PDB file of C-alpha atoms in Angstrom:
ATOM      1  CA  MET A   1      -6.202  11.845   2.385  1.00 48.00           C
ATOM      2  CA  SER A   2      -8.941   9.918   4.588  1.00 58.00           C
ATOM      3  CA  ASN A   3      -9.144   9.772   8.006  1.00 93.00           C
ATOM      4  CA  SER A   4      -7.921   6.262   8.373  1.00 96.00           C
ATOM      5  CA  TYR A   5      -4.371   7.301   6.755  1.00 97.00           C
ATOM      6  CA  ASP A   6      -4.399   9.711   9.210  1.00 97.00           C
ATOM      7  CA  ILE A   7      -4.931   7.538  12.024  1.00 97.00           C
ATOM      8  CA  ALA A   8      -2.735   4.815  10.716  1.00 97.00           C
ATOM      9  CA  TYR A   9       0.493   7.154  10.820  1.00 97.00           C
ATOM     10  CA  GLN A  10      -0.302   8.613  14.310  1.00 97.00           C
ATOM     11  CA  LEU A  11      -0.569   4.409  15.389  1.00 97.00           C
ATOM     12  CA  GLU A  12       3.403   4.387  13.401  1.00 97.00           C
ATOM     13  CA  LYS A  13       4.012   7.018  15.495  1.00 97.00           C
ATOM     14  CA  ALA A  14       2.867   5.365  18.705  1.00 97.00           C
ATOM     15  CA  ILE A  15       4.184   1.770  17.945  1.00 97.00           C
ATOM     16  CA  ARG A  16       7.635   3.410  17.648  1.00 96.00           C
ATOM     17  CA  GLU A  17       7.002   5.544  20.997  1.00 96.00           C
ATOM     18  CA  SER A  18       6.006   2.370  22.437  1.00 96.00           C
ATOM     19  CA  ASP A  19       7.762   0.166  25.323  1.00 96.00           C
ATOM     20  CA  GLU A  20       7.545  -3.114  23.349  1.00 96.00           C
ATOM     21  CA  PHE A  21       9.246  -1.028  20.212  1.00 97.00           C
ATOM     22  CA  LYS A  22      11.653   0.609  21.772  1.00 97.00           C
ATOM     23  CA  ASN A  23      13.195  -2.656  24.222  1.00 97.00           C
ATOM     24  CA  LEU A  24      13.159  -4.308  20.680  1.00 97.00           C
ATOM     25  CA  LYS A  25      15.470  -1.350  19.239  1.00 97.00           C
ATOM     26  CA  LYS A  26      17.699  -1.300  22.098  1.00 97.00           C
ATOM     27  CA  SER A  27      17.698  -5.498  21.887  1.00 97.00           C
ATOM     28  CA  TYR A  28      18.516  -5.585  18.244  1.00 95.00           C
ATOM     29  CA  ASP A  29      21.547  -2.380  18.550  1.00 95.00           C
ATOM     30  CA  GLU A  30      22.900  -4.113  21.566  1.00 97.00           C
ATOM     31  CA  VAL A  31      23.232  -7.587  19.187  1.00 96.00           C
ATOM     32  CA  GLU A  32      24.424  -5.486  16.649  1.00 94.00           C
ATOM     33  CA  LYS A  33      27.473  -4.137  18.651  1.00 96.00           C
ATOM     34  CA  ASP A  34      28.560  -7.692  19.654  1.00 96.00           C
ATOM     35  CA  GLU A  35      29.947  -9.000  16.155  1.00 96.00           C
ATOM     36  CA  PRO A  36      30.277 -12.680  17.416  1.00 93.00           C
ATOM     37  CA  THR A  37      26.948 -12.414  18.601  1.00 94.00           C
ATOM     38  CA  LYS A  38      25.289 -10.947  16.047  1.00 94.00           C
ATOM     39  CA  LYS A  39      26.928 -14.036  13.982  1.00 92.00           C
ATOM     40  CA  MET A  40      25.243 -16.375  15.963  1.00 91.00           C
ATOM     41  CA  PHE A  41      22.140 -14.556  15.469  1.00 91.00           C
ATOM     42  CA  GLU A  42      22.333 -14.053  11.776  1.00 90.00           C
ATOM     43  CA  ASN A  43      23.089 -17.963  11.772  1.00 88.00           C
ATOM     44  CA  LEU A  44      19.936 -19.047  13.604  1.00 88.00           C
ATOM     45  CA  ARG A  45      17.472 -16.434  11.729  1.00 88.00           C
ATOM     46  CA  GLU A  46      19.010 -17.996   8.157  1.00 88.00           C
ATOM     47  CA  ILE A  47      17.890 -21.515   9.610  1.00 87.00           C
ATOM     48  CA  GLN A  48      14.508 -20.342  11.577  1.00 84.00           C
ATOM     49  CA  MET A  49      13.549 -19.083   7.414  1.00 86.00           C
ATOM     50  CA  LYS A  50      15.183 -21.977   5.784  1.00 86.00           C
ATOM     51  CA  LEU A  51      13.090 -24.485   7.989  1.00 87.00           C
ATOM     52  CA  GLN A  52       9.981 -21.491   7.611  1.00 84.00           C
ATOM     53  CA  GLU A  53      10.265 -21.686   3.617  1.00 85.00           C
ATOM     54  CA  ALA A  54      10.166 -25.792   3.802  1.00 85.00           C
ATOM     55  CA  GLN A  55       6.752 -25.729   6.047  1.00 79.00           C
ATOM     56  CA  PHE A  56       5.320 -23.310   3.604  1.00 77.00           C
ATOM     57  CA  GLN A  57       6.464 -25.026   0.793  1.00 78.00           C
ATOM     58  CA  GLY A  58       5.203 -28.461   1.820  1.00 77.00           C
ATOM     59  CA  GLU A  59       8.262 -30.006   2.129  1.00 80.00           C
ATOM     60  CA  ASP A  60       9.615 -32.728   4.461  1.00 80.00           C
ATOM     61  CA  ILE A  61      12.000 -31.299   7.153  1.00 81.00           C
ATOM     62  CA  SER A  62      14.361 -33.811   7.983  1.00 84.00           C
ATOM     63  CA  ASP A  63      14.839 -34.531  12.009  1.00 86.00           C
ATOM     64  CA  GLU A  64      18.627 -34.047  11.343  1.00 85.00           C
ATOM     65  CA  ASP A  65      17.494 -30.307  10.039  1.00 82.00           C
ATOM     66  CA  VAL A  66      15.374 -30.024  13.030  1.00 85.00           C
ATOM     67  CA  GLN A  67      17.525 -31.356  15.588  1.00 88.00           C
ATOM     68  CA  LYS A  68      20.394 -28.671  14.272  1.00 84.00           C
ATOM     69  CA  ALA A  69      18.276 -25.784  14.786  1.00 86.00           C
ATOM     70  CA  GLN A  70      17.263 -26.856  17.975  1.00 88.00           C
ATOM     71  CA  GLN A  71      20.760 -27.157  18.843  1.00 88.00           C
ATOM     72  CA  LEU A  72      21.898 -23.623  17.598  1.00 86.00           C
ATOM     73  CA  PHE A  73      18.603 -21.993  19.596  1.00 85.00           C
ATOM     74  CA  ALA A  74      19.813 -23.657  22.364  1.00 89.00           C
ATOM     75  CA  VAL A  75      23.242 -22.184  22.445  1.00 88.00           C
ATOM     76  CA  ALA A  76      22.111 -19.023  20.808  1.00 87.00           C
ATOM     77  CA  GLN A  77      19.832 -18.102  24.155  1.00 84.00           C
ATOM     78  CA  GLN A  78      22.731 -18.756  26.223  1.00 90.00           C
ATOM     79  CA  SER A  79      23.721 -15.191  24.940  1.00 93.00           C
ATOM     80  CA  PRO A  80      22.202 -12.912  27.640  1.00 95.00           C
ATOM     81  CA  LEU A  81      22.019 -10.443  24.776  1.00 96.00           C
ATOM     82  CA  ILE A  82      19.866 -12.745  22.039  1.00 94.00           C
ATOM     83  CA  ALA A  83      17.883 -14.061  25.054  1.00 93.00           C
ATOM     84  CA  ASN A  84      17.032 -10.479  25.443  1.00 95.00           C
ATOM     85  CA  LEU A  85      15.874 -10.071  21.660  1.00 95.00           C
ATOM     86  CA  MET A  86      14.052 -12.533  21.750  1.00 92.00           C
ATOM     87  CA  ASN A  87      12.031 -11.765  24.432  1.00 94.00           C
ATOM     88  CA  ALA A  88      11.924  -8.483  23.475  1.00 96.00           C
ATOM     89  CA  GLU A  89      10.655  -9.646  19.818  1.00 94.00           C
ATOM     90  CA  HIS A  90       8.419 -11.945  21.745  1.00 94.00           C
ATOM     91  CA  HIS A  91       6.299  -8.823  23.246  1.00 96.00           C
ATOM     92  CA  ALA A  92       6.718  -6.493  19.579  1.00 95.00           C
ATOM     93  CA  ASN A  93       4.955  -9.738  18.160  1.00 94.00           C
ATOM     94  CA  ILE A  94       2.065  -9.789  20.778  1.00 95.00           C
ATOM     95  CA  LEU A  95       1.717  -6.058  20.230  1.00 96.00           C
ATOM     96  CA  ILE A  96       1.849  -5.872  16.162  1.00 95.00           C
ATOM     97  CA  GLN A  97      -0.939  -8.889  16.636  1.00 94.00           C
ATOM     98  CA  ASP A  98      -2.603  -7.523  18.318  1.00 96.00           C
ATOM     99  CA  ILE A  99      -3.221  -4.404  16.686  1.00 96.00           C
ATOM    100  CA  ASN A 100      -3.660  -6.446  13.508  1.00 94.00           C
ATOM    101  CA  LYS A 101      -6.721  -8.384  15.166  1.00 95.00           C
ATOM    102  CA  ILE A 102      -8.341  -5.223  15.936  1.00 96.00           C
ATOM    103  CA  ILE A 103      -8.090  -3.375  12.597  1.00 95.00           C
ATOM    104  CA  SER A 104      -8.449  -6.824  10.894  1.00 93.00           C
ATOM    105  CA  LYS A 105     -12.198  -6.826  12.584  1.00 94.00           C
ATOM    106  CA  PRO A 106     -14.490  -4.926  10.362  1.00 94.00           C
ATOM    107  CA  LEU A 107     -13.399  -6.864   7.380  1.00 92.00           C
ATOM    108  CA  GLN A 108     -13.934 -10.084   9.148  1.00 91.00           C
ATOM    109  CA  GLU A 109     -16.806  -9.537  10.462  1.00 91.00           C
ATOM    110  CA  LEU A 110     -18.148  -8.987   6.746  1.00 90.00           C
ATOM    111  CA  TYR A 111     -16.676 -12.024   4.882  1.00 81.00           C
ATOM    112  CA  GLY A 112     -17.639 -14.413   7.874  1.00 75.00           C
ATOM    113  CA  ASN A 113     -20.868 -13.382   6.618  1.00 54.00           C
ATOM    114  CA  PHE A 114     -19.770 -15.639   3.564  1.00 48.00           C
ATOM    115  CA  GLN A 115     -18.149 -18.647   5.338  1.00 43.00           C
TER     116      GLN A 115
ATOM    117  CA  MET B   1      -3.726  -0.671  27.977  1.00 49.00           C
ATOM    118  CA  SER B   2      -0.971   1.467  25.691  1.00 58.00           C
ATOM    119  CA  ASN B   3      -1.575   4.360  23.519  1.00 93.00           C
ATOM    120  CA  SER B   4      -1.480   1.949  20.616  1.00 96.00           C
ATOM    121  CA  TYR B   5      -4.432   0.125  21.620  1.00 97.00           C
ATOM    122  CA  ASP B   6      -6.396   2.901  22.148  1.00 97.00           C
ATOM    123  CA  ILE B   7      -5.366   4.133  18.392  1.00 97.00           C
ATOM    124  CA  ALA B   8      -5.634   0.635  16.934  1.00 97.00           C
ATOM    125  CA  TYR B   9      -9.662   1.148  18.099  1.00 97.00           C
ATOM    126  CA  GLN B  10      -9.798   4.094  16.768  1.00 97.00           C
ATOM    127  CA  LEU B  11      -8.191   3.069  13.391  1.00 97.00           C
ATOM    128  CA  GLU B  12     -10.988   0.192  13.746  1.00 97.00           C
ATOM    129  CA  LYS B  13     -13.234   2.780  13.898  1.00 97.00           C
ATOM    130  CA  ALA B  14     -12.075   4.954  10.943  1.00 97.00           C
ATOM    131  CA  ILE B  15     -11.897   1.783   8.679  1.00 97.00           C
ATOM    132  CA  ARG B  16     -15.745   1.356   9.664  1.00 96.00           C
ATOM    133  CA  GLU B  17     -17.015   5.082   8.862  1.00 96.00           C
ATOM    134  CA  SER B  18     -14.510   4.792   5.741  1.00 96.00           C
ATOM    135  CA  ASP B  19     -16.360   4.993   2.098  1.00 96.00           C
ATOM    136  CA  GLU B  20     -14.166   2.279   1.133  1.00 96.00           C
ATOM    137  CA  PHE B  21     -15.395  -0.237   3.728  1.00 97.00           C
ATOM    138  CA  LYS B  22     -19.302   1.682   3.521  1.00 97.00           C
ATOM    139  CA  ASN B  23     -19.358   0.911  -0.390  1.00 97.00           C
ATOM    140  CA  LEU B  24     -17.823  -2.810  -0.029  1.00 97.00           C
ATOM    141  CA  LYS B  25     -20.638  -3.662   2.562  1.00 97.00           C
ATOM    142  CA  LYS B  26     -23.235  -2.472   0.468  1.00 97.00           C
ATOM    143  CA  SER B  27     -22.001  -4.071  -2.444  1.00 97.00           C
ATOM    144  CA  TYR B  28     -21.862  -6.847   0.074  1.00 95.00           C
ATOM    145  CA  ASP B  29     -25.542  -6.855   0.862  1.00 95.00           C
ATOM    146  CA  GLU B  30     -26.694  -6.354  -2.037  1.00 97.00           C
ATOM    147  CA  VAL B  31     -25.109  -9.873  -3.334  1.00 96.00           C
ATOM    148  CA  GLU B  32     -26.841 -11.311  -0.554  1.00 94.00           C
ATOM    149  CA  LYS B  33     -30.195 -10.467  -0.649  1.00 96.00           C
ATOM    150  CA  ASP B  34     -29.787 -12.068  -4.561  1.00 96.00           C
ATOM    151  CA  GLU B  35     -29.631 -15.941  -4.085  1.00 96.00           C
ATOM    152  CA  PRO B  36     -28.698 -16.795  -7.849  1.00 93.00           C
ATOM    153  CA  THR B  37     -25.958 -14.300  -7.404  1.00 94.00           C
ATOM    154  CA  LYS B  38     -24.881 -14.907  -4.213  1.00 94.00           C
ATOM    155  CA  LYS B  39     -24.852 -18.822  -5.071  1.00 93.00           C
ATOM    156  CA  MET B  40     -22.216 -17.513  -8.140  1.00 91.00           C
ATOM    157  CA  PHE B  41     -20.308 -15.404  -5.705  1.00 91.00           C
ATOM    158  CA  GLU B  42     -20.040 -18.387  -3.579  1.00 90.00           C
ATOM    159  CA  ASN B  43     -18.641 -20.485  -5.961  1.00 88.00           C
ATOM    160  CA  LEU B  44     -16.388 -18.164  -7.512  1.00 88.00           C
ATOM    161  CA  ARG B  45     -14.666 -17.666  -3.910  1.00 88.00           C
ATOM    162  CA  GLU B  46     -14.122 -21.216  -3.457  1.00 88.00           C
ATOM    163  CA  ILE B  47     -12.210 -21.583  -6.761  1.00 87.00           C
ATOM    164  CA  GLN B  48     -10.250 -19.125  -5.754  1.00 85.00           C
ATOM    165  CA  MET B  49      -9.206 -20.344  -2.284  1.00 86.00           C
ATOM    166  CA  LYS B  50      -8.779 -23.687  -3.654  1.00 86.00           C
ATOM    167  CA  LEU B  51      -6.115 -22.507  -6.293  1.00 87.00           C
ATOM    168  CA  GLN B  52      -4.581 -20.040  -3.924  1.00 84.00           C
ATOM    169  CA  GLU B  53      -4.018 -23.062  -1.596  1.00 85.00           C
ATOM    170  CA  ALA B  54      -2.586 -25.217  -4.311  1.00 85.00           C
ATOM    171  CA  GLN B  55      -0.253 -22.586  -4.819  1.00 79.00           C
ATOM    172  CA  PHE B  56       0.656 -22.286  -1.131  1.00 77.00           C
ATOM    173  CA  GLN B  57       1.008 -26.136  -0.890  1.00 78.00           C
ATOM    174  CA  GLY B  58       3.516 -25.491  -4.216  1.00 77.00           C
ATOM    175  CA  GLU B  59       0.912 -27.972  -5.949  1.00 80.00           C
ATOM    176  CA  ASP B  60       0.538 -27.966  -9.634  1.00 81.00           C
ATOM    177  CA  ILE B  61      -2.709 -26.317 -10.630  1.00 81.00           C
ATOM    178  CA  SER B  62      -3.627 -27.725 -14.372  1.00 84.00           C
ATOM    179  CA  ASP B  63      -4.633 -25.729 -17.550  1.00 86.00           C
ATOM    180  CA  GLU B  64      -8.177 -27.011 -16.882  1.00 85.00           C
ATOM    181  CA  ASP B  65      -8.425 -25.580 -13.399  1.00 82.00           C
ATOM    182  CA  VAL B  66      -7.225 -22.232 -14.577  1.00 85.00           C
ATOM    183  CA  GLN B  67      -9.606 -21.963 -17.385  1.00 88.00           C
ATOM    184  CA  LYS B  68     -12.821 -23.129 -15.175  1.00 84.00           C
ATOM    185  CA  ALA B  69     -11.554 -20.593 -12.820  1.00 86.00           C
ATOM    186  CA  GLN B  70     -11.682 -17.984 -15.876  1.00 88.00           C
ATOM    187  CA  GLN B  71     -14.713 -19.017 -17.166  1.00 88.00           C
ATOM    188  CA  LEU B  72     -16.562 -19.092 -14.225  1.00 86.00           C
ATOM    189  CA  PHE B  73     -14.715 -15.449 -13.084  1.00 86.00           C
ATOM    190  CA  ALA B  74     -15.936 -13.766 -17.234  1.00 89.00           C
ATOM    191  CA  VAL B  75     -19.397 -15.044 -16.681  1.00 88.00           C
ATOM    192  CA  ALA B  76     -19.580 -13.794 -12.931  1.00 87.00           C
ATOM    193  CA  GLN B  77     -18.193 -10.366 -13.847  1.00 85.00           C
ATOM    194  CA  GLN B  78     -21.465 -10.423 -16.045  1.00 91.00           C
ATOM    195  CA  SER B  79     -23.276  -9.593 -13.410  1.00 93.00           C
ATOM    196  CA  PRO B  80     -23.567  -5.754 -12.346  1.00 95.00           C
ATOM    197  CA  LEU B  81     -23.609  -6.969  -8.590  1.00 96.00           C
ATOM    198  CA  ILE B  82     -20.520  -9.172  -8.636  1.00 95.00           C
ATOM    199  CA  ALA B  83     -18.575  -6.244 -10.577  1.00 93.00           C
ATOM    200  CA  ASN B  84     -19.843  -3.933  -8.144  1.00 95.00           C
ATOM    201  CA  LEU B  85     -18.371  -6.246  -5.512  1.00 95.00           C
ATOM    202  CA  MET B  86     -15.260  -6.723  -7.120  1.00 92.00           C
ATOM    203  CA  ASN B  87     -14.615  -3.193  -7.470  1.00 94.00           C
ATOM    204  CA  ALA B  88     -15.371  -2.205  -4.276  1.00 96.00           C
ATOM    205  CA  GLU B  89     -13.369  -5.167  -2.881  1.00 94.00           C
ATOM    206  CA  HIS B  90     -10.274  -4.099  -4.826  1.00 94.00           C
ATOM    207  CA  HIS B  91     -10.317  -0.366  -3.354  1.00 96.00           C
ATOM    208  CA  ALA B  92     -11.188  -1.765  -0.039  1.00 95.00           C
ATOM    209  CA  ASN B  93      -8.037  -4.191  -0.331  1.00 94.00           C
ATOM    210  CA  ILE B  94      -6.106  -1.019  -1.464  1.00 95.00           C
ATOM    211  CA  LEU B  95      -7.022   0.398   1.790  1.00 96.00           C
ATOM    212  CA  ILE B  96      -5.829  -1.930   3.998  1.00 95.00           C
ATOM    213  CA  GLN B  97      -2.287  -2.437   2.374  1.00 94.00           C
ATOM    214  CA  ASP B  98      -1.506   1.082   2.640  1.00 96.00           C
ATOM    215  CA  ILE B  99      -2.534   0.655   6.502  1.00 96.00           C
ATOM    216  CA  ASN B 100      -0.787  -2.375   6.538  1.00 94.00           C
ATOM    217  CA  LYS B 101       2.270  -0.546   5.075  1.00 95.00           C
ATOM    218  CA  ILE B 102       2.280   2.567   7.110  1.00 96.00           C
ATOM    219  CA  ILE B 103       1.789   0.544  10.714  1.00 95.00           C
ATOM    220  CA  SER B 104       4.530  -2.153   9.945  1.00 93.00           C
ATOM    221  CA  LYS B 105       7.474   0.250   8.955  1.00 94.00           C
ATOM    222  CA  PRO B 106       9.029   0.825  12.198  1.00 94.00           C
ATOM    223  CA  LEU B 107       9.170  -3.144  12.487  1.00 92.00           C
ATOM    224  CA  GLN B 108      10.495  -3.529   8.678  1.00 91.00           C
ATOM    225  CA  GLU B 109      13.056  -0.392   9.237  1.00 91.00           C
ATOM    226  CA  LEU B 110      14.376  -2.342  12.085  1.00 90.00           C
ATOM    227  CA  TYR B 111      14.709  -5.909  10.518  1.00 81.00           C
ATOM    228  CA  GLY B 112      16.176  -3.941   7.376  1.00 75.00           C
ATOM    229  CA  ASN B 113      19.292  -3.896   9.287  1.00 54.00           C
ATOM    230  CA  PHE B 114      20.056  -7.458   9.274  1.00 48.00           C
ATOM    231  CA  GLN B 115      19.089  -8.713   5.747  1.00 43.00           C
TER     232      GLN B 115
END
C-alpha cells in the first residue's frame, strides 16, 4: 500500500473529527429524531434531486416546479432544525470542496498543458 | 487552518510523489515532445470530450460518431507513446478514485441514512 493511501485514511479520520463533520452529524441526528421535520427534509431533498436531474438531462424545468421548490424551501427554513442542518451542510461542503481542490491540483496542472 | 487542510496538503504532496503520478507525468512529457503524437492525442481527447458532453446533455450519439471515435482510438493506440500514456492515465485514475472513495466515506455514511 502506497503512502498516498495511508495519508488518505488519515484524512478520512481528520474529516470525521472535524468540527464541520461533527456539527453536520449532530444536525442530521436532530432532524432524524423529529419525525415531521425528517419528513419535510426528505421532501425537500427529493425535489432538489429531481430539479438537479432535470438540469443534468437538459430538460426544461417549469416555472411551477421552481416555485414549488422555493415555497417548500422557504417553509423548511422556518424549522430551526432544518436551518441548522442546511447551515452545517454548507460548511461541510466548503471543507470537502477545499480538500478536493487541494488534492486535484497535481492532475489539473498536468492536464492544463493540453488545453 | 484545521487539521484536515494540513493533511490534504500532505496528500497532495504524496500524490505528486507517487509512482502513478510520476509515470503519468513522464508519459505526458514524452507525448508533448513528439509533435505528431501530441496532435493525435489532442484529437482523441477532443472527440472523447464531445461524446461525453453529448452524453451529459442527453443527446443521441450517432453510430457514425462512435465509429469515428473507435477508429481514432485504434489508430492512436498503435503509437507506443499514446499507449503508454493511456496506461499511465488508467493507473493514476485508479489511485484518485480510491482516494476519493476513502475520503468521501464519512459523508456517504451520513447521507446513506436518508436514502
